[in-house]
Tab-separated table of C-alpha atoms in Angstrom:
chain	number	residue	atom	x	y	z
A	1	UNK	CA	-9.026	94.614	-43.511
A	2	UNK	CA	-8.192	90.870	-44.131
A	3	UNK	CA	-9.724	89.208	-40.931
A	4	UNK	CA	-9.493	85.596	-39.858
A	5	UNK	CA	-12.578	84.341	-37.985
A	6	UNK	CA	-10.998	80.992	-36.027
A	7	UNK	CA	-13.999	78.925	-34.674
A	8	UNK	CA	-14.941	74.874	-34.098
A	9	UNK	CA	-11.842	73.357	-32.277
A	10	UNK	CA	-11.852	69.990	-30.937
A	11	UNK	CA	-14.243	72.169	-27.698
A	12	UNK	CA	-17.734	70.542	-26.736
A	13	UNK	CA	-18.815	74.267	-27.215
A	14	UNK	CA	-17.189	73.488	-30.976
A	15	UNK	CA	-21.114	74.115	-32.823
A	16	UNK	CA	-21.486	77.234	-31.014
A	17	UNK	CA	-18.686	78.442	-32.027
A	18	UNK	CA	-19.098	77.606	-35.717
A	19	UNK	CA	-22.900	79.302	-35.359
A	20	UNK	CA	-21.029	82.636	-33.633
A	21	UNK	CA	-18.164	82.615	-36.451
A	22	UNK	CA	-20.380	82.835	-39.093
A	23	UNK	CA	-22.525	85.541	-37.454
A	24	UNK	CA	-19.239	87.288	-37.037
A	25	UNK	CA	-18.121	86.348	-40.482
A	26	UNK	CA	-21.042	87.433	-42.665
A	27	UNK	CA	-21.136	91.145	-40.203
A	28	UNK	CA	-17.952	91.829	-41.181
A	29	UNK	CA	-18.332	90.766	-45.105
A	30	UNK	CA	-21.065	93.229	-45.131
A	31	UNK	CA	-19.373	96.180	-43.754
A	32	UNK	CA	-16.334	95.394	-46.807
A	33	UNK	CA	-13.357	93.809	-44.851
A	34	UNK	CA	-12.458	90.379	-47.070
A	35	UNK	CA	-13.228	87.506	-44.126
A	36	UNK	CA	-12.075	84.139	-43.810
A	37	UNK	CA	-13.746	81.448	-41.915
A	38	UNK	CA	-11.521	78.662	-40.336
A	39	UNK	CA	-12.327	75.802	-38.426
A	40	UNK	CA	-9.123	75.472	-36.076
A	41	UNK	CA	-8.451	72.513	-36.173
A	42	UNK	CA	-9.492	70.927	-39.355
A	43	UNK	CA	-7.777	73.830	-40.743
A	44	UNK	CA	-7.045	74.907	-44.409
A	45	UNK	CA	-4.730	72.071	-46.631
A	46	UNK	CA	-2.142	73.380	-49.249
A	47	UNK	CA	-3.040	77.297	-48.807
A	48	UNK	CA	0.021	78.658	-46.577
A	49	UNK	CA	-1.294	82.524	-46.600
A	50	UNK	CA	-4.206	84.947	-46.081
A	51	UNK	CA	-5.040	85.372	-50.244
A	52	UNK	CA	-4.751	82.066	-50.995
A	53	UNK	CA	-6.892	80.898	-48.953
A	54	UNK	CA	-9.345	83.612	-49.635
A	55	UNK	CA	-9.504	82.469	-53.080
A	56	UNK	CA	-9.903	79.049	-52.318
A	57	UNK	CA	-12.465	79.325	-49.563
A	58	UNK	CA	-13.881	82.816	-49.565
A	59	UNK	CA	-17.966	83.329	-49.559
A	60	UNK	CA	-20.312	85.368	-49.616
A	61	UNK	CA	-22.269	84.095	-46.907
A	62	UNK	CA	-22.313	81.573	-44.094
A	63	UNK	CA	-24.266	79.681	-42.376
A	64	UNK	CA	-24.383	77.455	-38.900
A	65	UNK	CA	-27.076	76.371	-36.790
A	66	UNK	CA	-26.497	74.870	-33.345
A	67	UNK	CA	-27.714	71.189	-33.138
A	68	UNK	CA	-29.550	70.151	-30.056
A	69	UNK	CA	-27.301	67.740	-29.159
A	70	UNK	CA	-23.727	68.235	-28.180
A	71	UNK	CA	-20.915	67.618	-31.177
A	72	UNK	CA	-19.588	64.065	-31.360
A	73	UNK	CA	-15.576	64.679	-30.856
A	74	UNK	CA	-14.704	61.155	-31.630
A	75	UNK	CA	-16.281	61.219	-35.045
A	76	UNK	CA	-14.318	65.061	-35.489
A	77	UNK	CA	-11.285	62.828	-34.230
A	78	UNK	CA	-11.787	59.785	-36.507
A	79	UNK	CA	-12.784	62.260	-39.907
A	80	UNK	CA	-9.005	64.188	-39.250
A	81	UNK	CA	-6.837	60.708	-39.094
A	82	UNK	CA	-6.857	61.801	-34.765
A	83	UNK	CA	-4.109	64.331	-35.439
A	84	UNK	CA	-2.374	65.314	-32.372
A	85	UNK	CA	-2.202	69.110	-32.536
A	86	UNK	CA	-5.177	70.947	-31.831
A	87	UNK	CA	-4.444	73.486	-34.942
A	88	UNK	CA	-4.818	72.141	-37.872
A	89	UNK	CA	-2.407	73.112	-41.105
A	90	UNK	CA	-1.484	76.500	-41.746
A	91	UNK	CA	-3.748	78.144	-39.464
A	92	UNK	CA	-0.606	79.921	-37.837
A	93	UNK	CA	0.289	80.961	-41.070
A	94	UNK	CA	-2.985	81.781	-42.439
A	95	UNK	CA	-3.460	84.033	-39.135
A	96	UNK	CA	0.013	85.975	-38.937
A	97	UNK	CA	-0.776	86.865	-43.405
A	98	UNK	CA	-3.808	88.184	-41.864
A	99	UNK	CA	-4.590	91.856	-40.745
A	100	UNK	CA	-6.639	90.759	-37.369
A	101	UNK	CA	-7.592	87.835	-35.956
A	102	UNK	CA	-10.930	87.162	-34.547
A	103	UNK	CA	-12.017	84.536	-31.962
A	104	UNK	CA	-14.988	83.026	-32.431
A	105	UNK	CA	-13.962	80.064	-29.783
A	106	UNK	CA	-15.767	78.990	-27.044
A	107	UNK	CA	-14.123	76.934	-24.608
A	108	UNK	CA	-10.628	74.830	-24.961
A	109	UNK	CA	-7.488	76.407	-26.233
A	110	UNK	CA	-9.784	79.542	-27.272
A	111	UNK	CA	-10.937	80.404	-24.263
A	112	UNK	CA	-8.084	79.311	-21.425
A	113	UNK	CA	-5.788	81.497	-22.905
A	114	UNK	CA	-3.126	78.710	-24.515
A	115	UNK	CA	-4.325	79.946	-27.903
A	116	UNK	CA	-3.877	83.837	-26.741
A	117	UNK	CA	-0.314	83.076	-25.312
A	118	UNK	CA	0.266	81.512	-28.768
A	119	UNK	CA	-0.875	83.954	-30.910
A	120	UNK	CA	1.359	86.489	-28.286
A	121	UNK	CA	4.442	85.081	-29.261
A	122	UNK	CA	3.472	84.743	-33.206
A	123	UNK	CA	2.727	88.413	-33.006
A	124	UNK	CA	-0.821	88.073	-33.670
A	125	UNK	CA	-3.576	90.199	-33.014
A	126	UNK	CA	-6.767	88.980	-31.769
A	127	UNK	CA	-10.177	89.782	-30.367
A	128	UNK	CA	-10.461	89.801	-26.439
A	129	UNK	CA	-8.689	89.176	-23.451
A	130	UNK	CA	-4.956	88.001	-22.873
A	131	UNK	CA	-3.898	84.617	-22.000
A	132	UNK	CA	-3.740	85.642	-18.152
A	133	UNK	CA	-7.467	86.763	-17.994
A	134	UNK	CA	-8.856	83.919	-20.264
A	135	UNK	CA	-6.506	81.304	-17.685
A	136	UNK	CA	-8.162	83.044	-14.773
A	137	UNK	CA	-11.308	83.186	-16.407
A	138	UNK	CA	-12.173	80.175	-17.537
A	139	UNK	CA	-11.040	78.313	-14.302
A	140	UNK	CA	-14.363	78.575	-12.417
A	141	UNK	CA	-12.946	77.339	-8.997
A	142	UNK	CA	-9.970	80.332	-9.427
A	143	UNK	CA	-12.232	83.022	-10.550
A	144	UNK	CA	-14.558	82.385	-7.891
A	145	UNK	CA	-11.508	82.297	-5.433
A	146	UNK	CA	-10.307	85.829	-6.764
A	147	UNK	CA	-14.030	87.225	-6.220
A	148	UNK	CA	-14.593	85.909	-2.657
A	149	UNK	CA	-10.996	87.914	-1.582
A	150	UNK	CA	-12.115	91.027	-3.502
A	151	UNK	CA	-15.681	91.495	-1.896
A	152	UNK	CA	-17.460	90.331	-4.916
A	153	UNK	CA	-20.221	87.169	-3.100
A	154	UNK	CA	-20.389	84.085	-5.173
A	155	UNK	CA	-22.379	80.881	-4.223
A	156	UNK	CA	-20.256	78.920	-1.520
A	157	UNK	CA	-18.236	76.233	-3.498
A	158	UNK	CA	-15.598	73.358	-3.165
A	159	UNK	CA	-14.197	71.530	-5.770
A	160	UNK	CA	-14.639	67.366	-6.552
A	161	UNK	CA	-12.394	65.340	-7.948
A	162	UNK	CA	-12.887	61.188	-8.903
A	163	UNK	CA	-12.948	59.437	-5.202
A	164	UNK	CA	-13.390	62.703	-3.021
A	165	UNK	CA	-15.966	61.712	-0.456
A	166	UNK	CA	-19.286	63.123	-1.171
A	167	UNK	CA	-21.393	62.324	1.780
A	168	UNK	CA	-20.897	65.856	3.587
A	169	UNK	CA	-21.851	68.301	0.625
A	170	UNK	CA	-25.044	69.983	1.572
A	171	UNK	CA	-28.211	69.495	-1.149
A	172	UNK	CA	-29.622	70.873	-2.965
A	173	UNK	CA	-26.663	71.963	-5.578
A	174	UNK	CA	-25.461	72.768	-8.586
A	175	UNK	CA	-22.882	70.275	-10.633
A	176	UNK	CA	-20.477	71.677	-13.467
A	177	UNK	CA	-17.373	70.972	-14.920
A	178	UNK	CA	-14.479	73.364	-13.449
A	179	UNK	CA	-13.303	74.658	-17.147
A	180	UNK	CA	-16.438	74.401	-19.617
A	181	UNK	CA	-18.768	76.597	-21.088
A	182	UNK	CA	-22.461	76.648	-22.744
A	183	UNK	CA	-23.761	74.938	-19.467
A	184	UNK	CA	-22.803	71.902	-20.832
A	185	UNK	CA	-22.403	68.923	-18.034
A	186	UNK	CA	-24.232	71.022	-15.751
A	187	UNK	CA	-27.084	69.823	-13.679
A	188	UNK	CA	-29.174	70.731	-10.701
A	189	UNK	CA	-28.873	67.847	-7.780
A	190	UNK	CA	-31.399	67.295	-4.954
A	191	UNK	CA	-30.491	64.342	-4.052
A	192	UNK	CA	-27.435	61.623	-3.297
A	193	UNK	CA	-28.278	59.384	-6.235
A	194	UNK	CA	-28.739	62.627	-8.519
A	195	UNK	CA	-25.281	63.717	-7.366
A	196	UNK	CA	-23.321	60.578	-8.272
A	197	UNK	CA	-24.727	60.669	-11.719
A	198	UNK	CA	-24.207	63.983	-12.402
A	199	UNK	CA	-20.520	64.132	-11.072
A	200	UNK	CA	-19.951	61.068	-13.408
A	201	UNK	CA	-21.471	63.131	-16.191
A	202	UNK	CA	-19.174	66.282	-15.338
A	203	UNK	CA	-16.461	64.472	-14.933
A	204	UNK	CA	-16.893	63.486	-18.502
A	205	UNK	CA	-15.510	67.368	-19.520
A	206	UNK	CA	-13.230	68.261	-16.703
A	207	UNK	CA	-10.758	66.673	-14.390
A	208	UNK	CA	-12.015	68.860	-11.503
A	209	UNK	CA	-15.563	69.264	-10.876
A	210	UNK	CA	-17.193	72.475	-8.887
A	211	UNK	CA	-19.798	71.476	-6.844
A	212	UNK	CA	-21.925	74.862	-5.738
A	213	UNK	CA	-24.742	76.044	-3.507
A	214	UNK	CA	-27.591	76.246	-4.837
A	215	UNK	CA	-29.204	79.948	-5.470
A	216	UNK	CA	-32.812	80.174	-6.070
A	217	UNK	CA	-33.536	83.356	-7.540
A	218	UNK	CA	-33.576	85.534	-11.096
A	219	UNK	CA	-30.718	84.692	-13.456
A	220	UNK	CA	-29.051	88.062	-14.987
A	221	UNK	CA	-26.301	88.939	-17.415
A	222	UNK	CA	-24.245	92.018	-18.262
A	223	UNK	CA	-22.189	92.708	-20.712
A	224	UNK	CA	-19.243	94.834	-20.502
A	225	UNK	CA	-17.722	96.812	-23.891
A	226	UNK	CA	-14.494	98.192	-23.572
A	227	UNK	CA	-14.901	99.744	-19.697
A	228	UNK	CA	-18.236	100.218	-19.904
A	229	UNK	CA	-21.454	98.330	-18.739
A	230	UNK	CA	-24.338	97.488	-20.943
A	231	UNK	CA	-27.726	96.981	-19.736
A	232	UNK	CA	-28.619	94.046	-17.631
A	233	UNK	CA	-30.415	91.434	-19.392
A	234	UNK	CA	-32.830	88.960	-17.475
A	235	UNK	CA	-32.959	85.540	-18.780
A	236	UNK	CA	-36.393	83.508	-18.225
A	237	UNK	CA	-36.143	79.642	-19.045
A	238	UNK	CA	-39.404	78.584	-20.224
A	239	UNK	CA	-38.583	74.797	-20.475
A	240	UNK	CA	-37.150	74.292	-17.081
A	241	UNK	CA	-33.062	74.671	-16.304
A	242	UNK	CA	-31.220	76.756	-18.891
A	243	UNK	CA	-29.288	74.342	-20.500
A	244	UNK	CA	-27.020	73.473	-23.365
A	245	UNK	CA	-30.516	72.864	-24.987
A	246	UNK	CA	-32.223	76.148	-24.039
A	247	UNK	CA	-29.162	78.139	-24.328
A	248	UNK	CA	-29.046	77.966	-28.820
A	249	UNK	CA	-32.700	77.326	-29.581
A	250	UNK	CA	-35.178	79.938	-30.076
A	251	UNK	CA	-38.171	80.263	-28.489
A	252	UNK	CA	-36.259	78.070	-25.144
A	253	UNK	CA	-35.967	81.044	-23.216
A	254	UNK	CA	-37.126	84.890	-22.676
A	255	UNK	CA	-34.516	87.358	-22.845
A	256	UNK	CA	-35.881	90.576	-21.614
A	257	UNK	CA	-33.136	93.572	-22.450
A	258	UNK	CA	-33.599	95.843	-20.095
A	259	UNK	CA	-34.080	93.732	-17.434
A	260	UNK	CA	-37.344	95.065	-15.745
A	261	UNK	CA	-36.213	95.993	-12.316
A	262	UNK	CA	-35.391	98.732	-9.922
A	263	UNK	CA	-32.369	101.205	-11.387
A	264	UNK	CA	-30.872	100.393	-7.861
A	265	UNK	CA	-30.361	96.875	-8.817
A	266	UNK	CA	-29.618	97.751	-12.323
A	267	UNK	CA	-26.539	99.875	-11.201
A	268	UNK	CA	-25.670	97.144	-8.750
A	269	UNK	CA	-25.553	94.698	-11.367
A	270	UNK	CA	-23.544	96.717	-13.851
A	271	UNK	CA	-20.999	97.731	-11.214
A	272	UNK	CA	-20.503	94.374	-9.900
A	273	UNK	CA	-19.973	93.358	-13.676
A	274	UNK	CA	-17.219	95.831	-14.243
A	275	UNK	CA	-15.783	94.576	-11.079
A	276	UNK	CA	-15.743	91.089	-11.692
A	277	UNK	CA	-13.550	92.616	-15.561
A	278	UNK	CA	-11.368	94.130	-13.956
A	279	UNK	CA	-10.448	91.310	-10.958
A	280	UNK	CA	-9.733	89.030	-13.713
A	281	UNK	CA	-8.392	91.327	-16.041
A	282	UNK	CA	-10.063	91.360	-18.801
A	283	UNK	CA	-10.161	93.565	-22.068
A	284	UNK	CA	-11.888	94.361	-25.043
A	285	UNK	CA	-15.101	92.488	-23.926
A	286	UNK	CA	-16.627	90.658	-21.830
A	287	UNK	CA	-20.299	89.221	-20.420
A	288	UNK	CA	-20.845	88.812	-16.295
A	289	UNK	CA	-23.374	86.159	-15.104
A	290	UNK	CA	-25.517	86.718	-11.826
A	291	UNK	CA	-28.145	85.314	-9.564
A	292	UNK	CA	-30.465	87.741	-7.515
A	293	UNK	CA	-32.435	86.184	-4.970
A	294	UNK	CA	-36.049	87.135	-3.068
A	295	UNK	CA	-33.529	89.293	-0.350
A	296	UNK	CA	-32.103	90.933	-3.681
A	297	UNK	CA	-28.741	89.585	-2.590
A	298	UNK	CA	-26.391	89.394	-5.589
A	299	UNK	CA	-24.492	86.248	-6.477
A	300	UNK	CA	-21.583	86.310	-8.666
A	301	UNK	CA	-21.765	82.870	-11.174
A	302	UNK	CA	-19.312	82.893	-13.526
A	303	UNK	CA	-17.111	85.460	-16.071
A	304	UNK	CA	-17.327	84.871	-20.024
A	305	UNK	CA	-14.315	86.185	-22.187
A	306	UNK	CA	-15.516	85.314	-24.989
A	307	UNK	CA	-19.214	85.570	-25.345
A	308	UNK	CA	-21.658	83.373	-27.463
A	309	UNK	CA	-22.093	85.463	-30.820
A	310	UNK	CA	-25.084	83.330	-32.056
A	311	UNK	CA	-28.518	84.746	-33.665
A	312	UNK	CA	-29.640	83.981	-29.229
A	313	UNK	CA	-26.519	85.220	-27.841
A	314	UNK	CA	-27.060	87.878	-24.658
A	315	UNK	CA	-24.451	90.712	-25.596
A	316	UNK	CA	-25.902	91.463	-28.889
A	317	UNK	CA	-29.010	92.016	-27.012
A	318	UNK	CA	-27.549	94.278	-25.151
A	319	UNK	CA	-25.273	95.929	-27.755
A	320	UNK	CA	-28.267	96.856	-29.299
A	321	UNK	CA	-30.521	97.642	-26.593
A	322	UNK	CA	-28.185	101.376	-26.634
A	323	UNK	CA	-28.426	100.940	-30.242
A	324	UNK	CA	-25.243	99.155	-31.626
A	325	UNK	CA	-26.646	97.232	-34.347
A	326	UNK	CA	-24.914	93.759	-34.782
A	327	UNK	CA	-22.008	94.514	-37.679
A	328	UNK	CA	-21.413	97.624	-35.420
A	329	UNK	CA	-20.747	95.795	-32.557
A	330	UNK	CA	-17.964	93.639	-34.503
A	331	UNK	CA	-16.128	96.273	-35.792
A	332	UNK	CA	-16.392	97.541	-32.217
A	333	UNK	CA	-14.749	94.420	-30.649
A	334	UNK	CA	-12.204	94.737	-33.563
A	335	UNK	CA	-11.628	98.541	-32.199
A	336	UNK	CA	-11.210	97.446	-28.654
A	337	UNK	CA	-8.740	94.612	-29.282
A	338	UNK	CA	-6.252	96.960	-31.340
């Protein structure tokens, strides 16, 4: 097949993407489909189809490691002249010459479903959800809202925005941007002062901001292939919060796949997973984050549509945990998006 791999974007999740696309890109080389890696929106100048670009930019192998820091989108801005569209040239084009399209994009147009809609009405075919799932999705506040009325318990909420009164919400909590990924702007608050600096921070990626009860307790993940559930994976921190940080550097946190606990809780965790899919309706793929506190109570976090595909990333884990090796798992995804 001739495959696309879109990743970067003008997304503060941009580096992870880049790290996941060329995971994705070099699987898919080595299993023989001719692969294309495209930043969208620096895009590909004076190559208008799938071959010529190939021939222009085609590789053998590539590479991307996730910086510790977050990507500076001004100097991204400045470097591309601040061009207004968010696609850069001939990436449509590019994409429809194509035989599949796969989406390496993590947060922005990739993941709240403008870039599925788009690629709906071009007629072309792409890795995971539609553009109503991602939308619902990557909203946290709506997601949540859609969990609470279907029986699925998620952390009590309510949503900030710049001069909402913020004397009344109960401490401790946790701060995050309503529509972001890779936990960045997200911070744990204990206190007043530690809540007015971390809603300015948050407010930094996101209009609206989602201000949520704390959980203390064990942080899970499961992924979901197709309609079924993989096995839970447990994910230990062992420098503190699991942050943007901790998230894309090795050795920042234990990932035990299994999870070591009870099958009770492990089918309680995969059914709630599936539920959560199929609330939001999602397809092809997905990855379901939980808290599980001392009472073993189960708390909903958040939905991913489009899961981190980095040398780290959780649903490989678990791919291969029931022994779907990573360039199996790709052509997988490519199988459940056709």
């Amino acid at each position: 097949m001739n495959i696309v791999v879109l990743a970067g974007g003008l997304s503060d999740e941009r580096d992870v993407s880049l790290s996941s696309g060329s995971q994705i890109a070099n699987a898919l080389i080595s299993k023989g489909h001719r692969v294309l890696l495209i930043d969208i929106y620096i895009g590909v100048a004076n190559k208008e189809n799938f071959d010529d670009a190939y021939s222009k930019l085609s590789t053998s192998k590539y590479e991307y490691a996730v910086p510790k820091e977050e990507p500076d989108l001004e100097l991204l801005r400045r470097e591309q002249n601040y061009q207004k569209s968010l696609i850069g040239p001939n990436v449509i084009s590019i994409c429809q010459s194509a035989d599949f399209c796969f989406l390496a994009l993590h947060g922005g147009i990739g993941e709240n479903g403008k870039l599925q809609a788009l690629f709906d009405i071009y007629g072309i075919p792409y890795s995971g959800s539609g553009y109503a799932g991602s939308l619902l999705a990557m909203d946290k506040a709506l997601s949540k809202q859609l969990m609470a009325v279907n029986g699925v318990t998620t952390p009590e909420w309510t949503i900030y925005r710049v001069g909402d009164d913020t004397s009344k919400i109960p401490l401790p909590c946790v701060v995050k941007p309503n529509d972001s990924g890779s936990s960045i702007g997200v911070e744990l608050v204990y206190n007043q002062n530690d809540l007015a600096n971390a809603l300015k921070n948050a407010c930094k990626y996101s209009k609206s901001v989602l201000i949520e009860k704390m959980v203390e307790g064990r942080e899970f993940s499961v992924g979901i292939l197709g309609e079924v559930a993989l096995p839970v994976i447990e994910i230990i921190p062992t420098h503190g919060f699991y942050d943007y940080k901790n998230k894309y550097q090795e050795g920042a946190a234990k990932e035990i796949t299994p999870a070591e606990v009870s099958d009770e809780l492990t089918a309680s965790l995969q059914k709630e997973a599936l539920k959560v899919h199929r609330i939001l309706g999602l397809s092809g793929y997905s990855r379901i984050d939980f808290i599980v506190d001392s009472h073993l109570n189960i708390f909903c976090i958040e939905a991913n549509t489009l899961p981190g595909m980095t040398p780290t990333s959780l649903l490989p884990q678990e791919a291969k945990a029931i022994g779907i090796e990573y360039p199996e798992l790709c052509e997988k995804l490519i199988e459940l998006s056709t």
